[in-house]
Tab-separated table of C-alpha atoms in Angstrom:
chain	number	residue	atom	x	y	z
S	183	MET	CA	137.896	117.206	103.834
S	184	SER	CA	140.753	116.747	106.296
S	185	ARG	CA	140.738	113.927	108.828
S	186	ARG	CA	140.142	116.437	111.639
S	187	ASP	CA	137.242	118.029	109.745
S	188	ALA	CA	135.749	114.579	109.128
S	189	GLN	CA	136.067	113.765	112.829
S	190	GLU	CA	134.327	116.999	113.816
S	191	ALA	CA	131.533	116.228	111.357
S	192	ILE	CA	131.006	112.785	112.918
S	193	LEU	CA	130.911	114.157	116.458
S	194	SER	CA	128.561	116.966	115.447
S	195	ALA	CA	126.276	114.447	113.748
S	196	ALA	CA	126.129	112.405	116.948
S	197	LEU	CA	125.210	115.518	118.932
S	198	ARG	CA	122.484	116.427	116.466
S	199	ARG	CA	121.030	112.947	116.651
S	200	ALA	CA	121.101	113.042	120.444
S	201	ALA	CA	119.390	116.433	120.554
S	202	ALA	CA	116.750	115.415	118.015
S	203	ALA	CA	115.836	112.331	120.054
S	204	ALA	CA	115.960	114.017	123.485
S	205	PRO	CA	114.978	113.216	126.120
S	206	ALA	CA	114.563	109.589	125.051
S	207	GLY	CA	117.552	108.928	122.795
S	208	VAL	CA	120.426	106.859	124.169
S	209	VAL	CA	124.121	107.224	123.331
S	210	VAL	CA	126.248	104.157	124.127
S	211	LEU	CA	129.863	104.803	125.159
S	212	ASP	CA	132.506	102.183	125.872
S	213	LEU	CA	135.189	103.036	128.437
S	214	ASP	CA	138.601	101.412	127.927
S	215	SER	CA	140.337	102.773	124.817
S	216	THR	CA	137.155	104.676	123.927
S	217	LEU	CA	136.511	107.312	126.596
S	218	LEU	CA	139.446	106.337	128.799
S	219	ASP	CA	143.133	105.716	128.150
S	220	ASN	CA	144.246	102.862	130.403
S	221	ARG	CA	147.882	103.003	129.339
S	222	PRO	CA	148.887	104.914	132.508
S	223	ARG	CA	147.448	101.976	134.460
S	224	GLN	CA	149.326	99.513	132.252
S	225	ALA	CA	152.596	101.403	132.726
S	226	ARG	CA	152.244	101.505	136.509
S	227	ILE	CA	151.589	97.757	136.605
S	228	LEU	CA	154.799	97.153	134.651
S	229	GLN	CA	156.703	99.478	136.981
S	230	ASP	CA	155.439	97.617	140.029
S	231	TYR	CA	156.233	94.266	138.446
S	232	GLY	CA	159.737	95.562	137.837
S	233	ARG	CA	160.076	96.400	141.536
S	234	VAL	CA	158.834	92.993	142.632
S	235	ALA	CA	160.825	91.019	140.053
S	236	GLY	CA	163.992	93.116	140.244
S	237	VAL	CA	163.931	94.371	136.644
S	238	PRO	CA	165.328	97.938	136.773
S	239	ALA	CA	164.455	98.790	133.153
S	240	LEU	CA	160.749	98.433	133.944
S	241	LEU	CA	160.884	101.127	136.598
S	242	ASP	CA	160.862	103.612	133.704
S	243	ALA	CA	157.934	101.972	131.874
S	244	ARG	CA	155.751	104.639	130.252
S	245	PRO	CA	152.244	104.694	128.774
S	246	GLU	CA	153.605	105.094	125.249
S	247	HIS	CA	155.392	101.749	125.549
S	248	TRP	CA	151.973	100.129	125.142
S	249	GLU	CA	151.113	99.964	121.424
S	250	GLY	CA	148.131	97.690	121.934
S	251	TRP	CA	147.441	94.808	124.290
S	252	ASP	CA	150.554	92.729	123.605
S	253	LEU	CA	152.568	92.656	126.825
S	254	ARG	CA	155.653	91.403	124.998
S	255	VAL	CA	155.716	94.520	122.855
S	256	ALA	CA	155.453	96.723	125.950
S	257	LEU	CA	158.310	94.834	127.630
S	258	ARG	CA	160.458	95.228	124.533
S	259	ASN	CA	159.627	98.930	124.232
S	260	ALA	CA	160.548	99.416	127.888
S	261	GLY	CA	164.075	98.226	127.083
S	262	LEU	CA	164.139	94.491	127.745
S	263	SER	CA	166.219	92.281	125.483
S	264	PRO	CA	164.566	89.399	123.571
S	265	SER	CA	165.799	86.892	126.164
S	266	GLU	CA	164.495	89.066	129.005
S	267	VAL	CA	161.131	89.418	127.269
S	268	ALA	CA	160.915	85.648	126.959
S	269	ALA	CA	161.834	85.182	130.631
S	270	HIS	CA	159.430	87.760	132.015
S	271	ALA	CA	156.423	87.617	129.682
S	272	GLY	CA	154.702	84.845	131.629
S	273	PRO	CA	155.299	86.163	135.164
S	274	ALA	CA	154.526	89.733	134.100
S	275	ARG	CA	151.276	88.594	132.498
S	276	ARG	CA	150.219	86.864	135.713
S	277	PHE	CA	151.107	89.980	137.731
S	278	TRP	CA	149.149	92.079	135.241
S	279	ALA	CA	146.096	89.797	135.518
S	280	ASP	CA	146.166	90.106	139.317
S	281	TRP	CA	146.091	93.911	139.258
S	282	PHE	CA	144.643	95.242	136.007
S	283	PHE	CA	140.993	94.829	137.023
S	284	THR	CA	141.313	96.573	140.372
S	285	ASN	CA	140.127	99.902	141.730
S	286	ALA	CA	143.604	100.786	142.977
S	287	TYR	CA	145.082	100.741	139.480
S	288	CYS	CA	142.146	101.851	137.338
S	289	ARG	CA	142.154	105.159	139.218
S	290	LEU	CA	145.230	105.983	137.104
S	291	ASP	CA	143.273	106.025	133.829
S	292	ALA	CA	143.009	109.300	131.911
S	293	ALA	CA	140.404	110.671	129.533
S	294	ILE	CA	140.941	110.242	125.799
S	295	ALA	CA	141.506	113.693	124.292
S	296	GLY	CA	138.249	115.629	124.101
S	297	ALA	CA	136.160	112.860	125.651
S	298	GLY	CA	135.049	114.848	128.686
S	299	ASP	CA	133.918	117.814	126.591
S	300	PHE	CA	132.040	115.546	124.210
S	301	VAL	CA	130.153	113.602	126.879
S	302	ARG	CA	129.253	116.825	128.677
S	303	ALA	CA	127.921	118.153	125.360
S	304	LEU	CA	125.846	114.997	125.014
S	305	ALA	CA	124.430	115.574	128.483
S	306	ARG	CA	123.538	119.167	127.581
S	307	SER	CA	121.798	117.908	124.452
S	308	GLY	CA	119.408	115.887	126.610
S	309	ALA	CA	120.736	112.458	125.616
S	310	VAL	CA	120.559	109.469	127.928
S	311	ILE	CA	124.179	108.391	128.377
S	312	ALA	CA	124.921	104.682	128.710
S	313	TYR	CA	128.491	103.869	129.699
S	314	VAL	CA	128.751	100.219	128.607
S	315	THR	CA	131.951	98.492	129.663
S	316	GLY	CA	133.450	95.044	130.024
S	317	ARG	CA	134.862	96.068	133.387
S	318	PRO	CA	133.546	93.937	136.257
S	319	SER	CA	131.164	95.661	138.639
S	320	SER	CA	133.828	95.373	141.365
S	321	MET	CA	135.666	98.216	139.561
S	322	ARG	CA	132.824	100.682	140.025
S	323	GLU	CA	134.559	102.671	142.784
S	324	GLY	CA	137.729	103.301	140.795
S	325	THR	CA	135.769	104.025	137.631
S	326	LEU	CA	133.642	106.653	139.381
S	327	HIS	CA	136.807	108.202	140.814
S	328	VAL	CA	138.104	108.745	137.279
S	329	PHE	CA	134.721	110.075	136.133
S	330	ARG	CA	134.796	112.698	138.889
S	331	ARG	CA	138.402	113.688	138.221
S	332	GLU	CA	137.890	113.955	134.451
S	333	GLY	CA	134.494	115.661	134.666
S	334	PHE	CA	132.333	112.983	133.051
S	335	PRO	CA	128.603	113.169	133.830
S	336	ALA	CA	128.014	110.980	136.872
S	337	PRO	CA	125.859	107.882	136.403
S	338	ASP	CA	122.743	108.793	138.371
S	339	GLY	CA	120.377	106.126	137.073
S	340	ALA	CA	118.385	108.739	135.131
S	341	GLY	CA	120.363	110.800	132.625
S	342	ALA	CA	123.449	108.588	132.799
S	343	HIS	CA	123.891	104.877	133.472
S	344	LEU	CA	126.992	102.749	134.114
S	345	VAL	CA	126.489	99.222	132.763
S	346	MET	CA	129.248	96.934	134.078
S	347	LYS	CA	129.797	93.200	133.682
S	348	ASP	CA	128.112	91.306	136.496
S	349	ASP	CA	128.747	87.810	135.128
S	350	LEU	CA	132.472	87.162	134.908
S	351	SER	CA	131.890	83.891	133.068
S	352	LEU	CA	130.932	85.860	129.962
S	353	GLY	CA	133.495	86.888	127.387
S	354	ASP	CA	133.434	90.497	126.235
S	355	ASP	CA	131.522	89.740	123.028
S	356	ALA	CA	128.760	87.858	124.839
S	357	TRP	CA	128.656	90.534	127.519
S	358	LYS	CA	128.263	93.364	125.003
S	359	GLU	CA	125.364	91.455	123.413
S	360	LEU	CA	123.671	91.100	126.806
S	361	ALA	CA	124.432	94.710	127.718
S	362	ALA	CA	122.865	95.875	124.463
S	363	THR	CA	119.610	94.225	125.523
S	364	ARG	CA	119.735	96.109	128.804
S	365	VAL	CA	120.520	99.398	127.107
S	366	GLU	CA	117.510	99.051	124.827
S	367	ARG	CA	115.271	99.248	127.890
S	368	LEU	CA	116.507	102.815	128.422
S	369	GLY	CA	115.264	104.074	125.058
S	370	PRO	CA	116.131	104.087	121.355
S	371	VAL	CA	119.876	104.054	120.680
S	372	VAL	CA	120.859	106.949	118.412
S	373	ALA	CA	124.667	106.640	118.548
S	374	ALA	CA	127.298	104.245	119.873
S	375	PHE	CA	131.087	104.457	120.257
S	376	ASP	CA	133.519	101.570	120.824
S	377	ASN	CA	137.132	100.711	120.030
S	378	GLU	CA	136.590	97.008	119.352
S	379	PRO	CA	135.720	96.214	115.722
S	380	ALA	CA	133.644	93.211	116.827
S	381	HIS	CA	131.576	95.437	119.089
S	382	VAL	CA	130.920	98.238	116.608
S	383	ASN	CA	129.885	95.555	114.132
S	384	LEU	CA	127.495	94.119	116.709
S	385	TYR	CA	126.022	97.558	117.343
S	386	ALA	CA	125.706	98.406	113.649
S	387	ARG	CA	123.785	95.200	112.998
S	388	ARG	CA	121.639	95.566	116.084
S	389	TRP	CA	120.887	99.295	115.687
S	390	PRO	CA	120.947	99.968	111.938
S	391	ARG	CA	119.437	103.450	112.350
S	392	ALA	CA	122.045	104.554	114.910
S	393	LEU	CA	125.319	106.329	114.158
S	394	VAL	CA	127.905	103.725	115.203
S	395	VAL	CA	131.486	105.021	115.438
S	396	HIS	CA	134.765	103.134	115.757
S	397	LEU	CA	137.485	104.597	118.003
S	398	ALA	CA	140.721	103.934	116.140
S	399	THR	CA	142.856	103.734	119.282
S	400	ASP	CA	143.765	100.120	120.046
S	401	HIS	CA	141.887	96.846	120.323
S	402	SER	CA	142.275	93.185	121.227
S	403	GLY	CA	144.182	92.391	118.052
S	404	ARG	CA	141.707	89.921	116.601
S	405	PRO	CA	141.623	89.891	112.770
S	406	ILE	CA	138.227	91.616	112.588
S	407	ALA	CA	137.617	94.782	110.600
S	408	PRO	CA	134.792	97.270	111.124
S	409	LEU	CA	131.958	96.777	108.671
S	410	PRO	CA	132.001	99.004	105.578
S	411	GLY	CA	130.341	102.317	106.265
S	412	ILE	CA	131.242	102.511	109.962
S	413	PRO	CA	133.106	105.807	110.444
S	414	ALA	CA	136.214	106.046	112.605
S	415	ILE	CA	137.675	108.787	114.787
S	416	ALA	CA	141.014	109.016	116.580
S	417	ASP	CA	139.669	110.829	119.657
S	418	PHE	CA	136.950	113.321	120.609
S	419	ARG	CA	138.685	116.592	119.840
S	420	GLY	CA	136.615	119.031	117.829
S	421	GLU	CA	134.763	122.332	117.836
S	422	LEU	CA	131.679	121.111	119.712
S	423	SER	CA	129.496	124.167	120.090
S	424	ASP	CA	126.271	124.406	122.053
S	425	ALA	CA	124.602	125.184	118.736
S	426	ALA	CA	125.561	121.753	117.437
S	427	ALA	CA	124.407	120.117	120.645
S	428	SER	CA	121.036	121.830	120.549
S	429	ALA	CA	120.329	121.405	116.850
S	430	THR	CA	117.200	119.348	116.282
S	431	ALA	CA	117.155	119.202	112.526
S	432	GLY	CA	119.337	117.972	109.731
S	433	ALA	CA	120.606	114.853	111.502
S	434	PRO	CA	121.976	112.415	108.936
């Protein structure tokens, strides 16, 4: 089976599980680097830092310069020399921290390939959609702007919910643990998608009967591997037919 065929099989299995558990089953979906590509936001922040700091090379910073979350790598890929990277890494990081978690910049995010189609298929299947993100609740406006532009089902408090971090003292791992408790009040979790190995591992342990899927996009860089048996996909592209979404039997 090719990698693309395997990916389609995973997505179809998630749809079957969602349909079989409808209207009670919950599908958990992370945002950054799972449903949404925040590299356009990252690139614009580097461009604006370049304007402020007088670094012409950064005016041409592009999303593909980000190969993960290491700012130094992005600076190098944008054309800075090793000495320039060393000089600007600290100031650029502080500029990044001031602007990354803002509505103005997160509006630049784009959907991961196929993500909109997949989440709409989940909605048609009757699943309860739980967008679970480490974004602070102050980013709700910009997040909803991207949802509307990319065609994601709107969080209405019934068929779709947006669970955002409301305690900024919590790290992402502790927040995802707390958020999982909140999600469980919505119904039984039948599938969950996240790009962070630590978080898919948390979900797999917490919901052993759910289909937990790792998005092999990027992550925080910690030396943590997904648990054995957790499948991975590169994005959400696949032949997602209404027949797959409405199937109520044969879920693995």
